[in-house]
Tab-separated table of N, CA and C in Angstrom:
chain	number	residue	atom	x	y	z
A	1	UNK	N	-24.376	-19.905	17.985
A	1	UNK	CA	-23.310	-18.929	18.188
A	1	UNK	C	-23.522	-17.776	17.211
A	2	UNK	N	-22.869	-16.775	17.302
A	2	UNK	CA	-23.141	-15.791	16.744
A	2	UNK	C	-22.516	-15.519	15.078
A	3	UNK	N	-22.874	-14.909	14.239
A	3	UNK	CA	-22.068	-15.436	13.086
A	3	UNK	C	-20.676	-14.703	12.874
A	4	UNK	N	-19.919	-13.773	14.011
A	4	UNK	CA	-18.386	-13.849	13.499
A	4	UNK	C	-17.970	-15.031	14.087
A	5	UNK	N	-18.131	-15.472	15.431
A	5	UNK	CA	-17.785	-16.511	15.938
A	5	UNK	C	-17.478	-18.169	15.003
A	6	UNK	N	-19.269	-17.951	14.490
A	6	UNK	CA	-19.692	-19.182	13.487
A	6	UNK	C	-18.061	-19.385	12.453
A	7	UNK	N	-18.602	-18.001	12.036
A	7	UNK	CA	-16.917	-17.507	10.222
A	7	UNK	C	-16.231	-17.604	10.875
A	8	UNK	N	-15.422	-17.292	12.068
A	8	UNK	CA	-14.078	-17.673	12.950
A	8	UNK	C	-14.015	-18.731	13.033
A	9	UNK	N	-14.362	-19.778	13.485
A	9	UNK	CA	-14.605	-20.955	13.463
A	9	UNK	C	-14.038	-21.655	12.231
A	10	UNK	N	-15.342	-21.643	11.249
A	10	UNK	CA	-15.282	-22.638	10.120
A	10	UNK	C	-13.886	-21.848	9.484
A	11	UNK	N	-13.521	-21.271	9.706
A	11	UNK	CA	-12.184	-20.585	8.545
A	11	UNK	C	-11.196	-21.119	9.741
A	12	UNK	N	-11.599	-21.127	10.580
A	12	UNK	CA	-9.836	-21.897	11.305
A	12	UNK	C	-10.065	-23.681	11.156
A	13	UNK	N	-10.887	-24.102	11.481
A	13	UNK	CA	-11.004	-25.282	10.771
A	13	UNK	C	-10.688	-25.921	9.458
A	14	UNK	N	-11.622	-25.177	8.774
A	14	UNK	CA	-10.885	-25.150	7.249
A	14	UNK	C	-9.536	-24.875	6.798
A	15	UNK	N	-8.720	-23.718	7.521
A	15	UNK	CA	-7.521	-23.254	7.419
A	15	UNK	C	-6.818	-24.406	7.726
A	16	UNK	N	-7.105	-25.542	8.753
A	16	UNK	CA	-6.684	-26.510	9.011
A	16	UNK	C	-6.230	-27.639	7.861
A	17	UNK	N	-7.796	-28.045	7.975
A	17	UNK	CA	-7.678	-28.475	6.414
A	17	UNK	C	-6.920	-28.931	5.141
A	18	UNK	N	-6.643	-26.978	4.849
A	18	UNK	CA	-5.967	-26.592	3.657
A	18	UNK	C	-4.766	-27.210	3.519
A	19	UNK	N	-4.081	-26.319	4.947
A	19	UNK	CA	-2.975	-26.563	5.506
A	19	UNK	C	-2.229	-28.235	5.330
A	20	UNK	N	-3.010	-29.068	6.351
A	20	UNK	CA	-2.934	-30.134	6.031
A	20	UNK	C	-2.893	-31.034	4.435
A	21	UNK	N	-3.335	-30.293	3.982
A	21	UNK	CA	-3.744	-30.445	2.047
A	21	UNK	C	-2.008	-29.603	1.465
A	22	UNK	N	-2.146	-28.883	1.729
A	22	UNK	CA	-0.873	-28.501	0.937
A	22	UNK	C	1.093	-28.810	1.964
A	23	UNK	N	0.285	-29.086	3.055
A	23	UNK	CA	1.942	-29.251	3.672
A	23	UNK	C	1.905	-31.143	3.737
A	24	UNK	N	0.932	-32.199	3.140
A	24	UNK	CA	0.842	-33.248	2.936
A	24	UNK	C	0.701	-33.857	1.712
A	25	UNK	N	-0.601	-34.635	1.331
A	25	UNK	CA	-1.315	-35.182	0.095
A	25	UNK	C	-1.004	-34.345	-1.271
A	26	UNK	N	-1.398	-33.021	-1.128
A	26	UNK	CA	-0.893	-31.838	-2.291
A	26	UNK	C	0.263	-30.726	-1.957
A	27	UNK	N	1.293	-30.947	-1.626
A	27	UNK	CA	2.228	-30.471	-1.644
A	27	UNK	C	2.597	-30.225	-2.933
A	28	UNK	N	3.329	-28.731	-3.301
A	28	UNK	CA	3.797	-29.014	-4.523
A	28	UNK	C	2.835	-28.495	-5.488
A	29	UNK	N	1.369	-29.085	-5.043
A	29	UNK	CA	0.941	-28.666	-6.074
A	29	UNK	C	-0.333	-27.724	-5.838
A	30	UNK	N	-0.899	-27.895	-4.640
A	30	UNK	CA	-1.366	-27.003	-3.909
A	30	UNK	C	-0.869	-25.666	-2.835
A	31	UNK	N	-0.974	-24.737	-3.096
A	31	UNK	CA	0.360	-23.390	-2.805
A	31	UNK	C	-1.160	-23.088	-1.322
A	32	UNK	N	-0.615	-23.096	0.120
A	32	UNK	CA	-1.726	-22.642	0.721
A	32	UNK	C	-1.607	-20.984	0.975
A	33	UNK	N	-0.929	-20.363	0.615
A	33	UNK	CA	-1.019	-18.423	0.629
A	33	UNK	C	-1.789	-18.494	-0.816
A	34	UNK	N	-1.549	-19.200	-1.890
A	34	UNK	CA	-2.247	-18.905	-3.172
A	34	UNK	C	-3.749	-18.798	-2.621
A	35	UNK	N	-4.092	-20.029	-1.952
A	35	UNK	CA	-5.223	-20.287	-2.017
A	35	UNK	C	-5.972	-19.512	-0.711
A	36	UNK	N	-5.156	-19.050	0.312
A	36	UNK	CA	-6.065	-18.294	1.152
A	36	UNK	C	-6.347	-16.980	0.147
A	37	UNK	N	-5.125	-16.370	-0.667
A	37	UNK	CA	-5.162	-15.281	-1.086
A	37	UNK	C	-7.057	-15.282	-1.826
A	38	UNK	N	-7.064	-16.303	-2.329
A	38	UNK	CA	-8.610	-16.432	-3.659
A	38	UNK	C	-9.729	-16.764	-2.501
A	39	UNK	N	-9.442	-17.125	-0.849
A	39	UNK	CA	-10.318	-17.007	-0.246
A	39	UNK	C	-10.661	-15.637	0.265
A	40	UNK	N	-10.023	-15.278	0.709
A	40	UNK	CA	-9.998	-13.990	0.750
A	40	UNK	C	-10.859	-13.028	0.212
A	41	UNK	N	-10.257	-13.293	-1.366
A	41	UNK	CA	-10.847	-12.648	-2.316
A	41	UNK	C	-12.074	-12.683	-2.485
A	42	UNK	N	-12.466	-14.024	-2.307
A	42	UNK	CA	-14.365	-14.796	-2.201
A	42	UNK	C	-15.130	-13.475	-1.111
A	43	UNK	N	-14.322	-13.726	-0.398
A	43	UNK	CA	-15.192	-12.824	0.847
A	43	UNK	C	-14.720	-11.410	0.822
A	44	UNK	N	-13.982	-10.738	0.080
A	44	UNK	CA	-13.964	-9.363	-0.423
A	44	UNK	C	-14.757	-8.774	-1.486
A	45	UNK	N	-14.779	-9.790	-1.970
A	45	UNK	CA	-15.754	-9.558	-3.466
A	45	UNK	C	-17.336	-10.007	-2.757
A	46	UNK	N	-17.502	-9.941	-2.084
A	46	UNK	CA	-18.930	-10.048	-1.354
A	46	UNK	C	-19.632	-11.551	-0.903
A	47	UNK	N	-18.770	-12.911	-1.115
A	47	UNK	CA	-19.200	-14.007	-0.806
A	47	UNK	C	-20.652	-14.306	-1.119
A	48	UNK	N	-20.716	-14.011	-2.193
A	48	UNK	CA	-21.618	-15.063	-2.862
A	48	UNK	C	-21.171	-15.665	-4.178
A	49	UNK	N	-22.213	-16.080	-5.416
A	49	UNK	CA	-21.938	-16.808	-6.167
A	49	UNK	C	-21.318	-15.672	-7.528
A	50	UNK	N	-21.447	-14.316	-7.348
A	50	UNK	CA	-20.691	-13.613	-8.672
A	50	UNK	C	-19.460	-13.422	-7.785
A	51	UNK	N	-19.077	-13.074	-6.524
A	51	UNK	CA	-17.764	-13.153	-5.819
A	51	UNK	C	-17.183	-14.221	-6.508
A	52	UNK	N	-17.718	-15.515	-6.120
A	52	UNK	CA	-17.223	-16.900	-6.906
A	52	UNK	C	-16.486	-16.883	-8.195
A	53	UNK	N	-17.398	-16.324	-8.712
A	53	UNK	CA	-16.957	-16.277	-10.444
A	53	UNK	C	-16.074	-15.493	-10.644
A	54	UNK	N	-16.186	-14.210	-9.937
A	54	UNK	CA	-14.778	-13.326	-10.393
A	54	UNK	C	-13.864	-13.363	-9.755
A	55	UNK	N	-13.804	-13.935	-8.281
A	55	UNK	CA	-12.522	-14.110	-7.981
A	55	UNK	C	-12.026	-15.296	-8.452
A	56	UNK	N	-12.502	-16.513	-9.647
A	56	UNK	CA	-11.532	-17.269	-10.151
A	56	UNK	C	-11.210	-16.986	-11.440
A	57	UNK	N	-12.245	-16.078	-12.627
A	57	UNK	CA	-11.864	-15.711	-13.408
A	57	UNK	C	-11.338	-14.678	-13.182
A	58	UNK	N	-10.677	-13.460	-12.948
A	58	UNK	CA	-10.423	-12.118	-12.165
A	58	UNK	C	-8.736	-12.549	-11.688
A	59	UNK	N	-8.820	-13.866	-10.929
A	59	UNK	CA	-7.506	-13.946	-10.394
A	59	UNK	C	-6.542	-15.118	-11.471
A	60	UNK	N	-7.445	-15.971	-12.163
A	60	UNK	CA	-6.882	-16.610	-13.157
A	60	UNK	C	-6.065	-15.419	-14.406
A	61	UNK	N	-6.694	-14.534	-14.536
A	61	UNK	CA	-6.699	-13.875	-15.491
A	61	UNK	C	-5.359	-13.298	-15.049
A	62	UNK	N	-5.277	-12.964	-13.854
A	62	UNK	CA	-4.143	-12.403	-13.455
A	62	UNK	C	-2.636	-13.219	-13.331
A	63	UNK	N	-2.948	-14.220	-12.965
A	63	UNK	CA	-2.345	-15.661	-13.327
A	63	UNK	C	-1.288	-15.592	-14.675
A	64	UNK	N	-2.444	-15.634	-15.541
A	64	UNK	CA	-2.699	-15.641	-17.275
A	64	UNK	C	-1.471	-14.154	-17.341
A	65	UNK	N	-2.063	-13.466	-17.348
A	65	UNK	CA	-0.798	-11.560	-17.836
A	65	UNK	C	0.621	-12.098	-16.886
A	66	UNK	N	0.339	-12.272	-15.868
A	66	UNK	CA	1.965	-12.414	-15.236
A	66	UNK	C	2.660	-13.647	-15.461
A	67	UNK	N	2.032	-15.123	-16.115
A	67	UNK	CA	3.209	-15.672	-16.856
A	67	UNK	C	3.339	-15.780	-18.474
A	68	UNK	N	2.546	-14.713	-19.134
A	68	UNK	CA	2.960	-13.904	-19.994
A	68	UNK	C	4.281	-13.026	-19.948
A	69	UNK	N	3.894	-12.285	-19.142
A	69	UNK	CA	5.002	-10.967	-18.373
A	69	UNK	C	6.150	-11.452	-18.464
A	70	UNK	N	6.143	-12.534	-17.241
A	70	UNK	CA	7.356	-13.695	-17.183
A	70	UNK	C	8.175	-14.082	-18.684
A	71	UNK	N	6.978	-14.482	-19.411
A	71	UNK	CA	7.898	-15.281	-20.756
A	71	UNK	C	8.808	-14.063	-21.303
A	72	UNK	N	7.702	-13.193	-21.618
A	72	UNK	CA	8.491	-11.637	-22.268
A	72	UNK	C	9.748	-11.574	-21.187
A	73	UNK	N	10.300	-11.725	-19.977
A	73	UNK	CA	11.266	-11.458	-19.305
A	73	UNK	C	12.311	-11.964	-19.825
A	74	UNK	N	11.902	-13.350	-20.062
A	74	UNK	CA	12.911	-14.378	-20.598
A	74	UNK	C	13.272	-14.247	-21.706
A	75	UNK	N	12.687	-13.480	-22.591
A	75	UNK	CA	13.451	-12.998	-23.603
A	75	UNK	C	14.334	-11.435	-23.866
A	76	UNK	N	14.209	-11.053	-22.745
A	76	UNK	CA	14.730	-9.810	-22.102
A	76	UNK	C	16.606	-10.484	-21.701
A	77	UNK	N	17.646	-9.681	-22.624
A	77	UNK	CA	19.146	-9.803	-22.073
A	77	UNK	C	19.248	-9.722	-20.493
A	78	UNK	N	19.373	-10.382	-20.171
A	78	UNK	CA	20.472	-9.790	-18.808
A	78	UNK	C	21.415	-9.201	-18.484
A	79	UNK	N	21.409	-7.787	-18.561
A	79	UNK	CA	22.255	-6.945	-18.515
A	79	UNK	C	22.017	-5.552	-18.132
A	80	UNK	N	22.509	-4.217	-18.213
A	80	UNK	CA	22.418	-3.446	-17.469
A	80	UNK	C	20.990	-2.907	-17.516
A	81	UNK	N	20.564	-2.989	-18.782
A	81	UNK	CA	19.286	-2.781	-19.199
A	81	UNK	C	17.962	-3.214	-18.464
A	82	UNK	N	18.407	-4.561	-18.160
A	82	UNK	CA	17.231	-5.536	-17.646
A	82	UNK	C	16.217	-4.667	-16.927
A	83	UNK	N	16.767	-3.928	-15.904
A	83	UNK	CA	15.506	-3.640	-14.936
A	83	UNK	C	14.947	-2.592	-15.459
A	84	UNK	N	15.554	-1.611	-16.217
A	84	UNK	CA	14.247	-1.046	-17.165
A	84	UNK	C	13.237	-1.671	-17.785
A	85	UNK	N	14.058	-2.588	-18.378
A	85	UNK	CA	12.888	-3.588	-19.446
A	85	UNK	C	11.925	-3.941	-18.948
A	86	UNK	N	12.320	-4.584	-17.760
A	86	UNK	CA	11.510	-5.550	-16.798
A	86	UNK	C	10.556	-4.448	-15.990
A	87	UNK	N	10.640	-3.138	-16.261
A	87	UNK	CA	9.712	-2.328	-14.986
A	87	UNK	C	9.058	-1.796	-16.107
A	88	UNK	N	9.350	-1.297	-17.157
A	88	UNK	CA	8.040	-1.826	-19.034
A	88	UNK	C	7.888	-2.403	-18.902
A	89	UNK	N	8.276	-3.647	-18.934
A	89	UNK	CA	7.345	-5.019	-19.573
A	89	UNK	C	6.136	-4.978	-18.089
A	90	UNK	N	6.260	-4.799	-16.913
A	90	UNK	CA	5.186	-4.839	-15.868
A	90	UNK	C	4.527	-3.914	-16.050
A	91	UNK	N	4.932	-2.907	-16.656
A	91	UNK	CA	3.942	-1.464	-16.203
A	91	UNK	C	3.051	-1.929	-17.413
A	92	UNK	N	2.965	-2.665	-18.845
A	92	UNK	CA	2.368	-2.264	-19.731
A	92	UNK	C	1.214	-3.294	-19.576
A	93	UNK	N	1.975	-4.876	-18.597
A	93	UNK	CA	0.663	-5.923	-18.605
A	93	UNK	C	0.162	-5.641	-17.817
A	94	UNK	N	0.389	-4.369	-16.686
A	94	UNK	CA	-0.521	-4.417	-15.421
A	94	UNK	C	-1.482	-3.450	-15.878
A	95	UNK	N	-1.083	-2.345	-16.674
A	95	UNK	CA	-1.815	-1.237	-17.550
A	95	UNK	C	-3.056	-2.337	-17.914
A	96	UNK	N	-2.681	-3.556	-18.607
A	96	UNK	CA	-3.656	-3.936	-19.616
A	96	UNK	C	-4.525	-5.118	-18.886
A	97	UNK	N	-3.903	-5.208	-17.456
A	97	UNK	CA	-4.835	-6.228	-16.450
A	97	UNK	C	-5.655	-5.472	-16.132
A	98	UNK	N	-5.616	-4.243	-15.520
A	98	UNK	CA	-6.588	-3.164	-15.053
A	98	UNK	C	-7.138	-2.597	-15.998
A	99	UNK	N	-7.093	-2.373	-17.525
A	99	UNK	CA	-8.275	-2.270	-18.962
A	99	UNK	C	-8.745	-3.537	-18.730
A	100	UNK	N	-8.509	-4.802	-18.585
A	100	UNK	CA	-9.759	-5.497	-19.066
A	100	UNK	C	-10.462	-5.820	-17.996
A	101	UNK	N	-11.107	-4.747	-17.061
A	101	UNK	CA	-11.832	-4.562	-16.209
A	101	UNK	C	-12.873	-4.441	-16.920
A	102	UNK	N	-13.256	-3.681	-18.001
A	102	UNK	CA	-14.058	-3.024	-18.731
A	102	UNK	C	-14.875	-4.279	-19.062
A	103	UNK	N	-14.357	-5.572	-19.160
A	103	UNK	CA	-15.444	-6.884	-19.453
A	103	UNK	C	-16.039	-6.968	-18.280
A	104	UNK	N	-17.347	-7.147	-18.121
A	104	UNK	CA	-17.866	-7.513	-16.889
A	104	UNK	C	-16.936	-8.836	-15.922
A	105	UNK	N	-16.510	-9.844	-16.615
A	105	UNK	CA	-16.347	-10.626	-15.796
A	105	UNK	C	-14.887	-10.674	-15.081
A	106	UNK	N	-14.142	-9.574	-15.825
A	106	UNK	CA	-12.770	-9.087	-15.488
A	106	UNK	C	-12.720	-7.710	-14.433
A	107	UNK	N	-14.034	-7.606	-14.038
A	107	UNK	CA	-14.005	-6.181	-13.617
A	107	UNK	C	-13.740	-6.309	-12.010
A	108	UNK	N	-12.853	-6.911	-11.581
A	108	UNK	CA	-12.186	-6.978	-9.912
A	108	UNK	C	-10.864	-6.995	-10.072
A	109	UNK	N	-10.542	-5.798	-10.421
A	109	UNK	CA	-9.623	-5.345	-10.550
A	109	UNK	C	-8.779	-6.143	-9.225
A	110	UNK	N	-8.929	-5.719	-7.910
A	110	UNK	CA	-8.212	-6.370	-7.149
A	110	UNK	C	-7.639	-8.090	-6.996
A	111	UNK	N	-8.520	-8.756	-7.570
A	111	UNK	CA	-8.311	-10.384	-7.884
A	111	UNK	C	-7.512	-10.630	-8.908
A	112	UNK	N	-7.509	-9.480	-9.641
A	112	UNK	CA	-6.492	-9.816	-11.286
A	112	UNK	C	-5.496	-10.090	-10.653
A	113	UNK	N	-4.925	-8.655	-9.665
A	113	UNK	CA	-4.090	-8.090	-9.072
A	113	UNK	C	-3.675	-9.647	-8.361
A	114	UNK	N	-4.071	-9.934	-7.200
A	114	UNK	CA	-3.458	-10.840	-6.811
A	114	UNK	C	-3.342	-12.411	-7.109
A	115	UNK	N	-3.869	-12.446	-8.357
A	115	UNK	CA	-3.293	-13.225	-9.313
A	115	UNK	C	-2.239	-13.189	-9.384
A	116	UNK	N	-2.342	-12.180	-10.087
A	116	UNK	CA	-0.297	-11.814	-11.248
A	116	UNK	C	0.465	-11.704	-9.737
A	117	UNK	N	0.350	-11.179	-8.781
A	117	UNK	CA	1.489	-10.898	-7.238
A	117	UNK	C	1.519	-12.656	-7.301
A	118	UNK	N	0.411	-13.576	-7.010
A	118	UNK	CA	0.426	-14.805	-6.403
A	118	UNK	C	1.670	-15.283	-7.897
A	119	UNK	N	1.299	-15.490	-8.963
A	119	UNK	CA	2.085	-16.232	-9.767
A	119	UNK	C	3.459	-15.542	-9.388
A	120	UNK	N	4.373	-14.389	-9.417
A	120	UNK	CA	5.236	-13.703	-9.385
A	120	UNK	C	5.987	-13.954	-8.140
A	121	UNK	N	5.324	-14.407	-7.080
A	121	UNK	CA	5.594	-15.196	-5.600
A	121	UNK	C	6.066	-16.501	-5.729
A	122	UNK	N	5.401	-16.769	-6.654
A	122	UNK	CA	6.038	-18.667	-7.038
A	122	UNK	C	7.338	-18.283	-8.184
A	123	UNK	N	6.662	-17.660	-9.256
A	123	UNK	CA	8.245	-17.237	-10.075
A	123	UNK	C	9.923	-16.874	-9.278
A	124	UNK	N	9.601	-15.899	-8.464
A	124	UNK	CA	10.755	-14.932	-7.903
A	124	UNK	C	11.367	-16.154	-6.984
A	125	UNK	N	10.360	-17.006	-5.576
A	125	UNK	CA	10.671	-17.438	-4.794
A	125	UNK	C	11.108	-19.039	-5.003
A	126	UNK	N	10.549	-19.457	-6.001
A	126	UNK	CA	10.881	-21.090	-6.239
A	126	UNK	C	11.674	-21.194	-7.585
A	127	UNK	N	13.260	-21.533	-7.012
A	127	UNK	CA	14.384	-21.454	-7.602
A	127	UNK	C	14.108	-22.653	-9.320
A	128	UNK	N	14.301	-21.924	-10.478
A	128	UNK	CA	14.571	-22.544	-11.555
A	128	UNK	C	13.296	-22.929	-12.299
A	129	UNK	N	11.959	-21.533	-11.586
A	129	UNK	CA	10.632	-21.610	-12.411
A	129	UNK	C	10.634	-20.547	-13.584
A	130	UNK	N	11.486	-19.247	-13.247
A	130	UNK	CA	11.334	-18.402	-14.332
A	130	UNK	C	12.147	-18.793	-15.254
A	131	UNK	N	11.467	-19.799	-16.227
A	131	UNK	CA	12.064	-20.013	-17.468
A	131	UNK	C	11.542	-20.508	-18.849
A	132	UNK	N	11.710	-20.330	-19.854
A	132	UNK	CA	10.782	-20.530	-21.183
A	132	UNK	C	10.153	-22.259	-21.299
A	133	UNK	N	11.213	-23.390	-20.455
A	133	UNK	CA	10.461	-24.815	-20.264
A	133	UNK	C	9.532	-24.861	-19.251
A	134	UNK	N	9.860	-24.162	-18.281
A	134	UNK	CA	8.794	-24.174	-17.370
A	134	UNK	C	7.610	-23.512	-17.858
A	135	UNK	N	7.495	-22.074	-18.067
A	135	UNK	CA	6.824	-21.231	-18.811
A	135	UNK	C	5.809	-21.757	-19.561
A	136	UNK	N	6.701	-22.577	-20.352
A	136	UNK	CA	5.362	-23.124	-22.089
A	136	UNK	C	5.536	-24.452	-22.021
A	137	UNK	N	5.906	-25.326	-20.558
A	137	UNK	CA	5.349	-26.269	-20.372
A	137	UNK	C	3.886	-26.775	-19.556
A	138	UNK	N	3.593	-28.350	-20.121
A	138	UNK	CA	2.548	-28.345	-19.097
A	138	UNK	C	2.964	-29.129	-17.996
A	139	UNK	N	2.859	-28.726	-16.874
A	139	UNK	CA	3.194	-29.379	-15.953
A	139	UNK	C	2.755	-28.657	-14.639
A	140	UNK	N	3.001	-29.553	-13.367
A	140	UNK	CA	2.744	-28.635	-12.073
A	140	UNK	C	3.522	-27.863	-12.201
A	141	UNK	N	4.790	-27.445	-12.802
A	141	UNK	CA	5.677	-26.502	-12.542
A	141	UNK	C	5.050	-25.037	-12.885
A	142	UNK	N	4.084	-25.101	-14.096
A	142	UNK	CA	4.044	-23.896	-14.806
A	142	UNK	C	2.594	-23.130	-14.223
A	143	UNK	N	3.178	-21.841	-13.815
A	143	UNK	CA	2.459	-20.793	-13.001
A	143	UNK	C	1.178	-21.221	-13.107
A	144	UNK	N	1.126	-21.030	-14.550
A	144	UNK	CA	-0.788	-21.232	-14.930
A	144	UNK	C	-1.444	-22.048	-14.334
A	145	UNK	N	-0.581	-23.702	-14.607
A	145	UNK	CA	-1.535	-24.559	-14.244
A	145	UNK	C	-1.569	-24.664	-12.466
A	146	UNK	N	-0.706	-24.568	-11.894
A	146	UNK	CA	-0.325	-24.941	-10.791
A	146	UNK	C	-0.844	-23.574	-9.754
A	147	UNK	N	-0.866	-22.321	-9.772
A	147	UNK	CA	-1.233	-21.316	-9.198
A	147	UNK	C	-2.936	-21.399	-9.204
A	148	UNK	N	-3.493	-21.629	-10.467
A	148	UNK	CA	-4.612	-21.677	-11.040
A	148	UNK	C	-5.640	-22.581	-10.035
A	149	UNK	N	-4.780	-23.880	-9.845
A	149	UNK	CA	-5.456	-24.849	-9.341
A	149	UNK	C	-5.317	-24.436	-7.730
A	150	UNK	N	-4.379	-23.523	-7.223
A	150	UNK	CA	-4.403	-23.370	-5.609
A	150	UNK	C	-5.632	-21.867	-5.338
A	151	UNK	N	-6.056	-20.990	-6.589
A	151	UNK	CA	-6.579	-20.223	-6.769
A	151	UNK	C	-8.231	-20.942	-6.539
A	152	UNK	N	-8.475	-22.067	-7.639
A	152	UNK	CA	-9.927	-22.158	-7.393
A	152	UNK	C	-10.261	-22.902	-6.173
A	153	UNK	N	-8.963	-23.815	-5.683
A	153	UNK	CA	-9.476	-24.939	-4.627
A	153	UNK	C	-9.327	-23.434	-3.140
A	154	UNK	N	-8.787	-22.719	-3.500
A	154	UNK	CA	-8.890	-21.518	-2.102
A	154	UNK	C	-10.199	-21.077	-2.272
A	155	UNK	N	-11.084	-20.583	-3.489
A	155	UNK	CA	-11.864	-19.762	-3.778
A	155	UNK	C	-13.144	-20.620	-3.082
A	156	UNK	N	-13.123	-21.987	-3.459
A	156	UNK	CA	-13.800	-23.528	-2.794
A	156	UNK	C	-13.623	-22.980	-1.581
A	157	UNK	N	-12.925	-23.083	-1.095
A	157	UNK	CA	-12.783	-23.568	0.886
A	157	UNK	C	-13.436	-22.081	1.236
A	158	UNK	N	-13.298	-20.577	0.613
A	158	UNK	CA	-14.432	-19.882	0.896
A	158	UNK	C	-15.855	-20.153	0.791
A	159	UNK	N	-16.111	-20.551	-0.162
A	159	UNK	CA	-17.866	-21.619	-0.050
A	159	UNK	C	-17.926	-21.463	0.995
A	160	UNK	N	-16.964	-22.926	0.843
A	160	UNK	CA	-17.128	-24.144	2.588
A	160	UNK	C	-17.509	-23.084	3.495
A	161	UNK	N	-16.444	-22.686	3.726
A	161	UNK	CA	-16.386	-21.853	4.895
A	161	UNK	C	-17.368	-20.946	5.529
A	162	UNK	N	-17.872	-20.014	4.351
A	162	UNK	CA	-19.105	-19.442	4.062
A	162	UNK	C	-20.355	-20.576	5.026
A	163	UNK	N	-20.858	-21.741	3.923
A	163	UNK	CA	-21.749	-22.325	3.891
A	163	UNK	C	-21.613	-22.934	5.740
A	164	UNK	N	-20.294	-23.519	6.086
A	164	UNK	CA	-20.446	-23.893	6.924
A	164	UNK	C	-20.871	-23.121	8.707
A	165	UNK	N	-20.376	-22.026	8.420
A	165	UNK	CA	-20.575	-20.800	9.562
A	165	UNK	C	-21.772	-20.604	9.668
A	166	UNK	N	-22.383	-20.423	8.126
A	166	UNK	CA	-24.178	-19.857	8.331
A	166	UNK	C	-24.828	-21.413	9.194
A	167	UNK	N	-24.155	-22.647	8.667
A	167	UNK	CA	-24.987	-23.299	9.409
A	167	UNK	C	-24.920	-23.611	11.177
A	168	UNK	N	-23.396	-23.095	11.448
A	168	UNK	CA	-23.058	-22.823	12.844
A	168	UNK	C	-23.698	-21.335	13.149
A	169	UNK	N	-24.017	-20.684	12.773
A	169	UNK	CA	-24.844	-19.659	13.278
A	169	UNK	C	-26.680	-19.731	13.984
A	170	UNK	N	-26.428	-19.093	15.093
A	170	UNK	CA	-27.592	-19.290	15.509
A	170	UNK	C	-28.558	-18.190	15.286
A	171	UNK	N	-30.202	-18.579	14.760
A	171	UNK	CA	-30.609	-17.371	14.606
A	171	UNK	C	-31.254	-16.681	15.784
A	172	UNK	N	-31.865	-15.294	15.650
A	172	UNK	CA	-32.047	-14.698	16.919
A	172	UNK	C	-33.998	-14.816	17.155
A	173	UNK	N	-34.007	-15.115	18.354
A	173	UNK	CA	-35.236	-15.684	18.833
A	173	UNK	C	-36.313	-14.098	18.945
């Protein structure tokens, strides 16, 4: 078959998969938008093996500044003030996600990016995570560990996915 067909294929299969992985066995602790998001990313960043690397360091990293961001929130009053604070406190870690581009292995800018959106999706949307126990605990609860781990096992199923299409691809005679 031809190779969009082949990548159509193995990514709906796999999507299967995932799916099955996070709405079963890893629920909870596997997020499946986290992890398409870092597939994604695999195959934006050019699907090979430095794609690999920076979309898990790149999107970890981003991970890393936004439940930072987060903690600084939590020490932010609640009050009329807040949403100033809170639109500083983002403008200055996103300022400083997009400087440490300047390291080679930070330099996808876009993966930082949907890092810090992916953690900030689990903060905003899953009631009683933005908080200093959750925050600076270890547990599935806390962004880092738990986003982190739906980040590299997505960034994985791009491999797969990858690896498996080229081998459903047929070459031309």
């Amino acid at each position: 078959m031809n190779s969009l067909t082949a990548l159509s294929l193995s990514i709906g299969v796999l999507s299967g998969v995932a799916t099955f992985l996070a709405v079963g066995p890893l629920s909870g602790v596997f997020f499946i938008w986290a992890a398409t998001i870092a597939w994604a990313a695999y195959f934006a960043l050019g699907a090979n093996e430095d794609a690999l690397k920076k979309t898990i360091a790149c999107s970890i990293f981003g991970v890393f500044m936004a439940t930072f961001t987060a903690y600084e929130l939590t020490n932010v009053p609640a009050d009329a003030y807040f949403p100033a604070w809170a639109a500083f406190t983002v403008t200055v870690s996103v300022i400083v996600t997009c400087l440490a581009a300047n390291l080679p292995m930070l330099s996808a800018i876009p993966a930082s990016v949907w890092g810090y959106s992916s953690t900030f999706a689990y903060l905003l949307q899953t009631p009683d995570k933005m908080n200093k126990d959750v925050l600076l605990g270890i547990s599935l609860d806390n962004p880092l560990i738990v986003i982190s781990i739906s980040i590299v096992v997505g960034a994985y199923f791009g491999v797969a996915s990858g690896k498996l299409a080229a081998k459903w691809t047929t070459k031309a005679e």
